[in-house]
XYZ file of C-alpha atoms in Angstrom:
509
model
C -6.582 -7.768 9.245
C -9.383 -5.612 9.536
C -9.642 -1.784 7.419
C -7.991 0.661 9.893
C -9.396 2.682 12.167
C -8.364 6.059 12.171
C -7.100 7.482 15.742
C -7.682 11.705 16.316
C -4.600 12.954 16.217
C -3.690 11.385 12.444
C -3.693 14.608 9.911
C -5.607 13.308 6.624
C -4.844 14.977 3.348
C -7.227 17.711 1.840
C -8.340 16.751 -1.555
C -8.160 19.219 -3.476
C -10.422 19.351 -6.611
C -8.204 18.761 -10.097
C -9.053 18.254 -13.370
C -10.543 15.516 -15.662
C -7.687 12.705 -15.832
C -6.900 13.123 -11.536
C -10.740 11.661 -11.202
C -10.258 9.083 -13.701
C -7.194 7.627 -12.549
C -8.834 7.075 -9.383
C -12.230 6.407 -10.354
C -11.638 2.211 -10.032
C -8.719 2.220 -8.124
C -9.748 4.947 -5.052
C -10.295 2.747 -2.482
C -9.276 -0.928 -1.145
C -12.733 -2.683 0.336
C -13.678 -2.777 3.273
C -15.234 -6.243 5.030
C -15.031 -9.350 3.752
C -13.062 -9.618 0.740
C -11.040 -6.782 1.896
C -7.088 -8.121 1.215
C -8.508 -8.885 -2.594
C -8.684 -5.749 -4.245
C -5.967 -3.037 -5.159
C -6.209 0.458 -3.762
C -5.082 4.227 -4.640
C -4.488 7.638 -2.560
C -7.019 10.206 -3.035
C -4.627 12.799 -6.028
C -4.072 16.491 -3.989
C -1.903 19.285 -5.112
C 1.601 17.963 -3.123
C 2.542 22.307 -3.319
C 0.893 21.856 0.046
C 3.828 19.750 1.117
C 7.039 20.527 -0.348
C 9.828 21.885 0.591
C 11.811 23.862 -1.706
C 15.565 25.227 -1.051
C 17.426 27.087 -3.636
C 20.827 27.309 -4.951
C 23.185 28.328 -5.093
C 23.660 30.624 -2.130
C 23.285 34.370 -2.178
C 21.350 33.760 -5.766
C 17.927 35.535 -4.214
C 17.484 39.310 -4.558
C 16.797 41.246 -1.423
C 21.052 41.153 0.102
C 21.828 43.064 0.603
C 18.651 44.910 -1.240
C 18.188 45.957 -5.406
C 16.616 47.717 -8.189
C 14.790 45.909 -10.654
C 13.855 46.291 -14.578
C 11.011 44.392 -16.101
C 11.568 43.726 -20.097
C 8.389 44.876 -20.561
C 9.478 48.451 -19.110
C 13.615 48.080 -19.680
C 14.554 51.414 -19.062
C 12.040 51.913 -15.905
C 13.951 50.660 -12.835
C 12.728 51.742 -10.787
C 10.655 48.345 -8.292
C 12.966 47.194 -5.441
C 14.020 44.505 -3.709
C 14.899 43.772 -0.369
C 14.945 40.992 2.120
C 14.313 43.173 5.977
C 10.818 44.446 4.505
C 8.125 42.458 4.475
C 6.823 44.132 1.577
C 10.093 43.460 -0.961
C 11.152 40.446 -0.135
C 10.846 38.179 -2.625
C 11.880 34.845 -0.657
C 11.304 30.886 -2.411
C 8.954 29.847 -0.371
C 6.457 32.336 -1.941
C 6.474 30.013 -5.243
C 4.518 27.525 -3.570
C 2.021 29.806 -1.100
C -1.454 30.826 -1.432
C -2.340 33.837 -3.363
C -4.967 35.579 -1.045
C -7.149 38.837 -2.172
C -5.310 38.436 -5.733
C -2.247 40.318 -4.688
C 0.569 37.420 -6.717
C 3.568 37.224 -4.648
C 6.890 35.627 -6.081
C 10.341 34.018 -4.883
C 12.988 36.401 -7.484
C 16.788 36.446 -7.754
C 19.142 38.742 -8.105
C 19.800 40.729 -11.439
C 22.150 39.670 -14.055
C 24.382 41.845 -13.177
C 27.836 40.232 -13.805
C 26.986 38.926 -17.490
C 28.684 37.583 -18.890
C 29.299 34.794 -16.716
C 26.221 32.681 -16.332
C 22.956 33.493 -14.639
C 22.371 29.723 -13.040
C 19.343 29.057 -10.063
C 18.735 25.775 -8.525
C 15.107 24.708 -7.429
C 14.556 21.713 -5.397
C 10.505 20.330 -3.784
C 11.441 17.830 -1.033
C 9.130 15.612 0.083
C 10.682 13.137 1.350
C 8.484 10.702 -0.022
C 7.186 8.479 -3.282
C 4.677 10.912 -5.104
C 3.229 9.270 -8.605
C 2.089 12.148 -10.721
C -1.358 12.032 -11.958
C -1.824 15.585 -14.562
C 0.218 18.087 -15.825
C 2.762 20.167 -13.560
C 2.488 23.500 -13.765
C 5.183 26.055 -12.806
C 3.870 29.813 -13.235
C 6.590 32.687 -13.793
C 6.635 36.557 -13.681
C 8.490 38.462 -15.785
C 9.369 36.471 -18.679
C 9.779 32.482 -18.561
C 13.520 31.270 -19.068
C 15.246 30.656 -22.199
C 16.649 27.112 -21.055
C 16.349 25.679 -18.607
C 15.319 21.575 -17.518
C 13.242 20.049 -15.537
C 14.154 17.020 -13.415
C 13.149 14.522 -11.275
C 15.000 11.907 -8.407
C 13.078 9.238 -8.010
C 15.547 7.846 -4.154
C 15.014 11.254 -2.433
C 18.233 13.572 -3.904
C 20.755 11.208 -3.970
C 20.622 10.760 -8.280
C 18.630 12.320 -10.630
C 18.121 12.066 -14.197
C 16.310 14.454 -16.616
C 12.015 14.723 -17.028
C 12.259 17.339 -19.782
C 13.986 20.106 -21.463
C 13.239 23.528 -22.131
C 14.544 26.147 -24.863
C 13.589 28.625 -27.082
C 16.215 26.756 -29.641
C 16.816 23.253 -28.480
C 19.384 22.271 -31.290
C 21.748 24.734 -29.901
C 21.595 24.827 -25.966
C 21.023 20.837 -25.428
C 21.758 19.623 -29.209
C 18.288 17.593 -28.945
C 15.942 18.123 -31.523
C 13.034 20.314 -30.969
C 9.126 17.446 -30.001
C 6.712 17.730 -28.063
C 4.313 15.138 -26.484
C 2.103 14.678 -29.775
C 5.665 13.305 -31.876
C 5.525 10.313 -28.609
C 4.078 6.615 -29.987
C 3.308 4.283 -27.370
C 6.151 2.547 -27.606
C 9.005 5.621 -26.473
C 6.251 7.762 -24.540
C 8.699 7.599 -21.749
C 11.710 9.802 -24.099
C 12.594 12.449 -22.413
C 12.030 15.130 -24.842
C 13.482 19.058 -26.349
C 10.385 21.154 -26.568
C 10.727 25.094 -28.097
C 6.802 26.044 -26.487
C 6.803 26.753 -23.383
C 10.891 29.798 -23.985
C 10.040 31.719 -26.766
C 8.999 35.096 -26.037
C 5.608 36.697 -26.271
C 5.207 39.179 -23.901
C 5.568 37.842 -19.678
C 1.982 39.221 -19.650
C 0.377 36.717 -21.941
C 2.448 34.032 -21.027
C 3.972 32.675 -17.065
C 3.495 28.950 -17.416
C 5.465 26.074 -18.248
C 4.004 22.591 -17.935
C 5.310 19.249 -17.948
C 2.298 17.781 -19.779
C 1.187 14.599 -18.217
C -2.180 14.725 -19.607
C -1.116 14.862 -23.329
C 1.412 11.780 -22.396
C -1.954 9.577 -20.723
C -3.243 10.707 -23.531
C -1.267 9.183 -25.731
C -3.236 5.693 -24.490
C -6.227 6.406 -23.102
C -7.293 9.159 -26.574
C -7.248 12.914 -25.963
C -10.022 12.507 -24.231
C -9.063 10.580 -21.788
C -12.021 7.849 -22.100
C -10.366 4.739 -22.578
C -8.647 5.296 -19.622
C -8.293 0.549 -19.050
C -5.899 0.867 -21.575
C -3.424 3.754 -19.993
C -4.593 0.604 -16.877
C -2.842 -2.220 -19.145
C 0.142 -0.365 -20.426
C 1.049 -0.020 -16.877
C 0.864 -3.181 -16.274
C 2.740 -4.677 -19.354
C 4.996 -1.795 -20.772
C 8.655 -1.912 -18.672
C 9.200 1.293 -16.783
C 6.197 3.359 -17.227
C 5.265 3.675 -13.942
C 8.372 4.639 -13.093
C 8.065 7.784 -14.877
C 5.789 8.667 -13.345
C 7.232 8.427 -9.962
C 9.695 10.389 -8.109
C 10.471 11.488 -4.840
C 12.175 15.199 -5.536
C 11.976 17.394 -8.693
C 14.523 19.769 -9.630
C 14.201 23.526 -11.857
C 17.854 23.860 -13.620
C 17.586 27.562 -14.954
C 20.257 27.954 -16.931
C 19.403 30.863 -18.926
C 16.538 33.636 -17.878
C 14.347 35.581 -21.136
C 15.956 37.903 -22.529
C 13.122 39.736 -24.914
C 12.618 38.443 -27.772
C 16.560 39.823 -28.056
C 20.011 38.988 -27.684
C 21.571 39.802 -23.920
C 22.248 43.705 -23.395
C 24.679 44.524 -21.904
C 23.969 48.306 -20.996
C 21.254 47.264 -19.310
C 21.603 43.822 -17.185
C 19.198 44.855 -14.209
C 16.046 43.270 -16.408
C 17.167 40.166 -16.219
C 16.368 37.622 -13.537
C 14.103 34.706 -12.465
C 10.857 35.167 -10.900
C 8.952 32.406 -10.221
C 5.052 32.853 -8.013
C 3.567 29.699 -8.273
C 4.067 25.773 -8.814
C 0.988 23.346 -8.636
C 2.236 19.665 -8.840
C -0.925 18.009 -8.794
C -0.025 14.263 -8.042
C -0.849 11.417 -5.678
C 1.167 9.572 -2.557
C 2.957 6.726 -4.486
C 1.594 3.431 -2.304
C 2.047 0.340 -4.579
C -2.106 -0.088 -4.846
C -1.250 -0.943 -1.321
C -3.168 2.259 0.430
C -6.597 4.317 0.153
C -5.325 7.123 2.841
C -1.816 9.590 2.838
C -1.227 10.821 6.270
C 1.147 13.342 7.056
C 3.294 11.923 9.800
C 5.882 13.718 12.530
C 6.402 16.355 8.822
C 6.363 13.307 6.911
C 3.724 11.934 4.876
C 2.844 8.018 5.265
C 0.256 5.527 3.182
C -1.424 4.059 5.234
C -1.157 0.989 4.647
C -3.051 -2.641 3.784
C -2.476 -5.870 2.376
C -0.439 -6.592 5.475
C 1.964 -4.615 3.993
C 4.167 -1.791 6.137
C 6.433 0.807 4.977
C 6.390 4.812 4.266
C 4.767 3.452 0.438
C 4.117 0.460 1.266
C 6.846 -1.199 -0.480
C 7.666 -4.998 1.541
C 5.533 -6.422 3.898
C 5.250 -5.864 7.446
C 6.830 -7.101 10.460
C 6.003 -11.084 11.086
C 5.513 -11.726 7.050
C 6.625 -13.364 4.998
C 8.931 -10.668 3.215
C 10.107 -12.728 -0.176
C 6.300 -12.859 -1.208
C 6.149 -8.656 -1.506
C 4.305 -7.303 -4.749
C 2.805 -3.963 -5.490
C -0.890 -4.750 -6.177
C -2.297 -4.678 -10.212
C -4.349 -2.729 -11.988
C -5.049 -6.410 -13.914
C -7.334 -8.465 -14.512
C -9.799 -5.109 -14.729
C -12.630 -3.846 -13.819
C -11.026 -4.261 -9.840
C -7.620 -5.712 -10.533
C -5.280 -7.531 -7.612
C -4.279 -6.660 -4.503
C -1.027 -8.770 -3.681
C -1.496 -9.459 0.145
C 1.544 -10.228 1.996
C 0.452 -13.712 3.339
C 1.807 -14.690 7.010
C 5.694 -16.163 8.007
C 4.875 -17.400 10.890
C 6.392 -20.457 13.140
C 9.961 -19.874 11.729
C 8.774 -18.154 8.431
C 6.714 -21.098 7.787
C 2.855 -19.433 6.467
C -0.206 -20.504 7.180
C -0.608 -23.739 5.317
C -2.903 -22.731 3.212
C -5.660 -23.226 6.329
C -5.622 -19.297 6.178
C -5.076 -15.294 4.076
C -5.175 -13.037 7.454
C -2.866 -12.510 10.098
C -2.912 -10.988 14.150
C 0.623 -8.921 14.820
C 0.822 -8.656 18.619
C 2.735 -5.667 18.512
C 4.018 -5.422 22.413
C 5.141 -9.502 22.560
C 5.988 -9.295 18.437
C 4.149 -12.262 17.490
C 2.229 -13.102 13.618
C -0.486 -15.527 14.170
C -2.679 -16.188 12.096
C -6.689 -15.503 12.531
C -9.778 -17.709 11.545
C -8.000 -20.962 10.359
C -9.833 -23.156 7.961
C -10.554 -26.886 7.808
C -10.754 -27.882 11.211
C -6.840 -26.264 12.038
C -5.793 -24.157 14.540
C -2.473 -22.819 15.595
C -0.436 -20.066 15.520
C 0.940 -21.494 11.899
C -2.866 -23.229 11.305
C -0.626 -26.985 12.312
C -2.872 -27.829 14.594
C -5.967 -29.173 14.712
C -9.592 -28.736 16.159
C -9.799 -30.086 19.879
C -12.449 -33.863 18.931
C -10.363 -33.814 15.321
C -7.097 -35.471 14.434
C -3.878 -35.938 12.036
C -4.147 -37.680 8.289
C -0.311 -37.672 7.989
C -0.840 -39.634 5.129
C -2.047 -36.058 3.408
C 0.100 -32.870 2.697
C -0.539 -30.136 5.712
C -1.908 -27.736 3.493
C -3.805 -30.573 2.543
C -8.152 -29.606 2.925
C -8.701 -32.503 4.079
C -5.273 -33.163 5.700
C -7.371 -32.455 10.090
C -10.040 -36.106 10.221
C -12.632 -36.640 12.503
C -12.068 -38.318 15.202
C -16.243 -39.407 15.502
C -15.544 -41.449 19.146
C -18.855 -43.579 19.615
C -20.728 -41.545 22.378
C -22.475 -44.797 23.607
C -18.618 -46.241 24.135
C -15.687 -43.724 24.445
C -14.677 -41.316 27.563
C -14.678 -38.233 25.461
C -15.496 -37.193 22.261
C -12.218 -35.865 21.860
C -9.301 -38.696 20.261
C -5.590 -38.691 20.565
C -2.875 -37.399 17.544
C -2.876 -40.511 15.930
C -6.638 -40.930 16.733
C -7.648 -43.067 18.996
C -10.509 -41.918 21.240
C -9.822 -42.931 25.186
C -12.752 -46.195 25.679
C -14.438 -46.816 28.942
C -13.553 -50.385 30.725
C -15.071 -53.457 27.686
C -14.734 -50.423 24.946
C -12.204 -51.180 21.342
C -11.294 -49.674 18.275
C -9.577 -46.604 17.007
C -13.867 -45.267 17.637
C -14.067 -47.415 20.633
C -17.092 -49.194 18.929
C -16.476 -52.707 19.422
C -15.860 -55.099 22.551
C -13.330 -55.701 24.256
C -13.511 -60.768 25.005
C -15.849 -61.659 27.181
C -17.962 -58.381 26.546
C -21.047 -57.827 24.134
C -21.854 -54.676 22.583
C -25.990 -53.519 22.004
C -26.808 -49.858 21.893
C -24.433 -49.252 25.136
C -23.473 -50.578 27.896
C -21.404 -54.395 28.945
C -25.100 -56.202 28.703
C -25.222 -60.167 28.375
C -28.831 -60.735 27.232
C -31.932 -59.502 25.546
C -33.101 -58.129 29.236
C -29.776 -56.240 29.229
C -28.855 -57.357 32.106
C -25.283 -56.386 32.706
C -22.560 -58.819 34.843
C -22.016 -56.855 37.969
C -19.000 -57.554 41.062
C -16.459 -59.070 38.099
C -18.787 -61.371 36.583
C -17.907 -61.954 33.015
C -20.160 -62.282 29.751
C -19.969 -66.042 28.811
C -21.379 -66.671 25.024
C -22.847 -63.343 25.230
C -25.586 -64.531 27.516
C -25.328 -65.412 31.525
C -23.022 -64.482 33.736
C -20.047 -66.572 35.504
C -20.393 -64.588 38.946
C -17.273 -65.072 41.609
C -17.558 -67.862 43.653
C -18.782 -65.459 46.572
C -22.137 -64.170 44.239
C -24.602 -65.950 42.292
C -27.592 -64.713 40.746
C -28.312 -63.492 36.537
C -26.047 -60.480 36.983
C -23.663 -61.658 39.600
C -24.649 -58.768 42.277
C -23.133 -57.713 45.484
C -23.318 -60.292 48.530
C -25.706 -58.198 50.623
C -27.751 -58.792 54.117
C -31.137 -61.464 54.801
C -33.780 -59.223 54.435
C -32.021 -56.017 52.546
C -33.979 -55.190 49.207
C -32.428 -54.935 45.896
C -30.972 -52.269 44.880
C -32.157 -50.481 40.818
C -32.319 -52.947 38.336
C -32.333 -55.745 36.958
C -34.851 -56.856 39.557
C -34.429 -60.590 39.829
C -34.502 -63.407 41.973
C -30.582 -63.840 44.022
C -29.104 -66.955 45.600
C -25.975 -66.129 48.381
C -23.484 -69.673 48.242
C -22.956 -71.284 51.835
């Protein structure tokens, strides 16, 4: 298999500049090697801001403001309720897609919910972000709220495209009251419990909407537990990724979900006389991540609105999570960061001719798609065949050795003078010329002698002809109608002898 060529219709993800952590993570494994040896090295696709490709859904139905139109206030000016949300007006609507758009010309756009006019019924909203693809987060996830951050919320993740969910982090102004958990920060974690789900109060207390807007899932700080605060010792993180159970999975997701449980209160209790100032509004969600390709791809592409790894190492699937068709599925493993600095690709090996491999004589295969055939490429050790199971012409199988032995094919070595062909049978027997014998055709049958080529009978290299046989390797014994040293054919009187040997001939009467 050669490194991939890119069809022009494939859209390759744009690489967006990310903070230090992202570039550090991809420094050693940012691409598969091309050319000889490509199959030995793991690789990663580049990181990007995955908000460009996320699908957004909000629940429950009717939670987005504007239908019907509604007035709202702000916490900074709770009695100036002149703002309006109207889904029928482009200038006054706040649909969900504005959480993932690019702000243009400094104008902030945002999604907004209805106000808390039904208090004390909880004002709950779920925001589900979907990619239909496994991703690996590479830096801090940042959610930007307008008009105040929630008093309590949960960030959840799914690894199976939304079938099941698990908490990623809890946020509250009082973790013990909201979730029965003691508040913690990532800096409180140790290498042994880095994947622990915590509740933080850092992003929920009221400090003024204009001063603090972001709620953060701190990825860089978790990397820093292993790599140091400035992420200098990335090798330590790579080693932990391989040796610490569940660490890779902790940074893996296919979907994210925000469960908004209680809106910003402005540092006070709920003021029931003015419920129009309580709502949720999100202007931006940044998700710096890369496609998860199990270290088997250096590029991720968008096909039919679906992200897809461009798999190397004879792997296939959306996440390169299996061996390609015709390759041995039981041999699949993700690539490995170890041994440093280049890691191990764990390339899939061929599975052809009834689940047989290339018998140790090749680690490359070619898949012929239209006839669904996989064949070994560049068989070594003088082997050939779909599974490198036969010997090349001019070689035969040594049945005393296993098929995967480097010396299983032995050269025929047929004698060039005594054999009719340089090729031999499957058992190693050469096809001999008349008078020659032996496996290599390097010996003579009885009545023949071998002196550098031909059935000769004396030092003059005279060959017995016309059915004559050699006696004691010295003279020819002629049939009844011939005479002479070399027993030529009978000829007419006066006819000159043809070719060598030139000898005096006598005809019997």
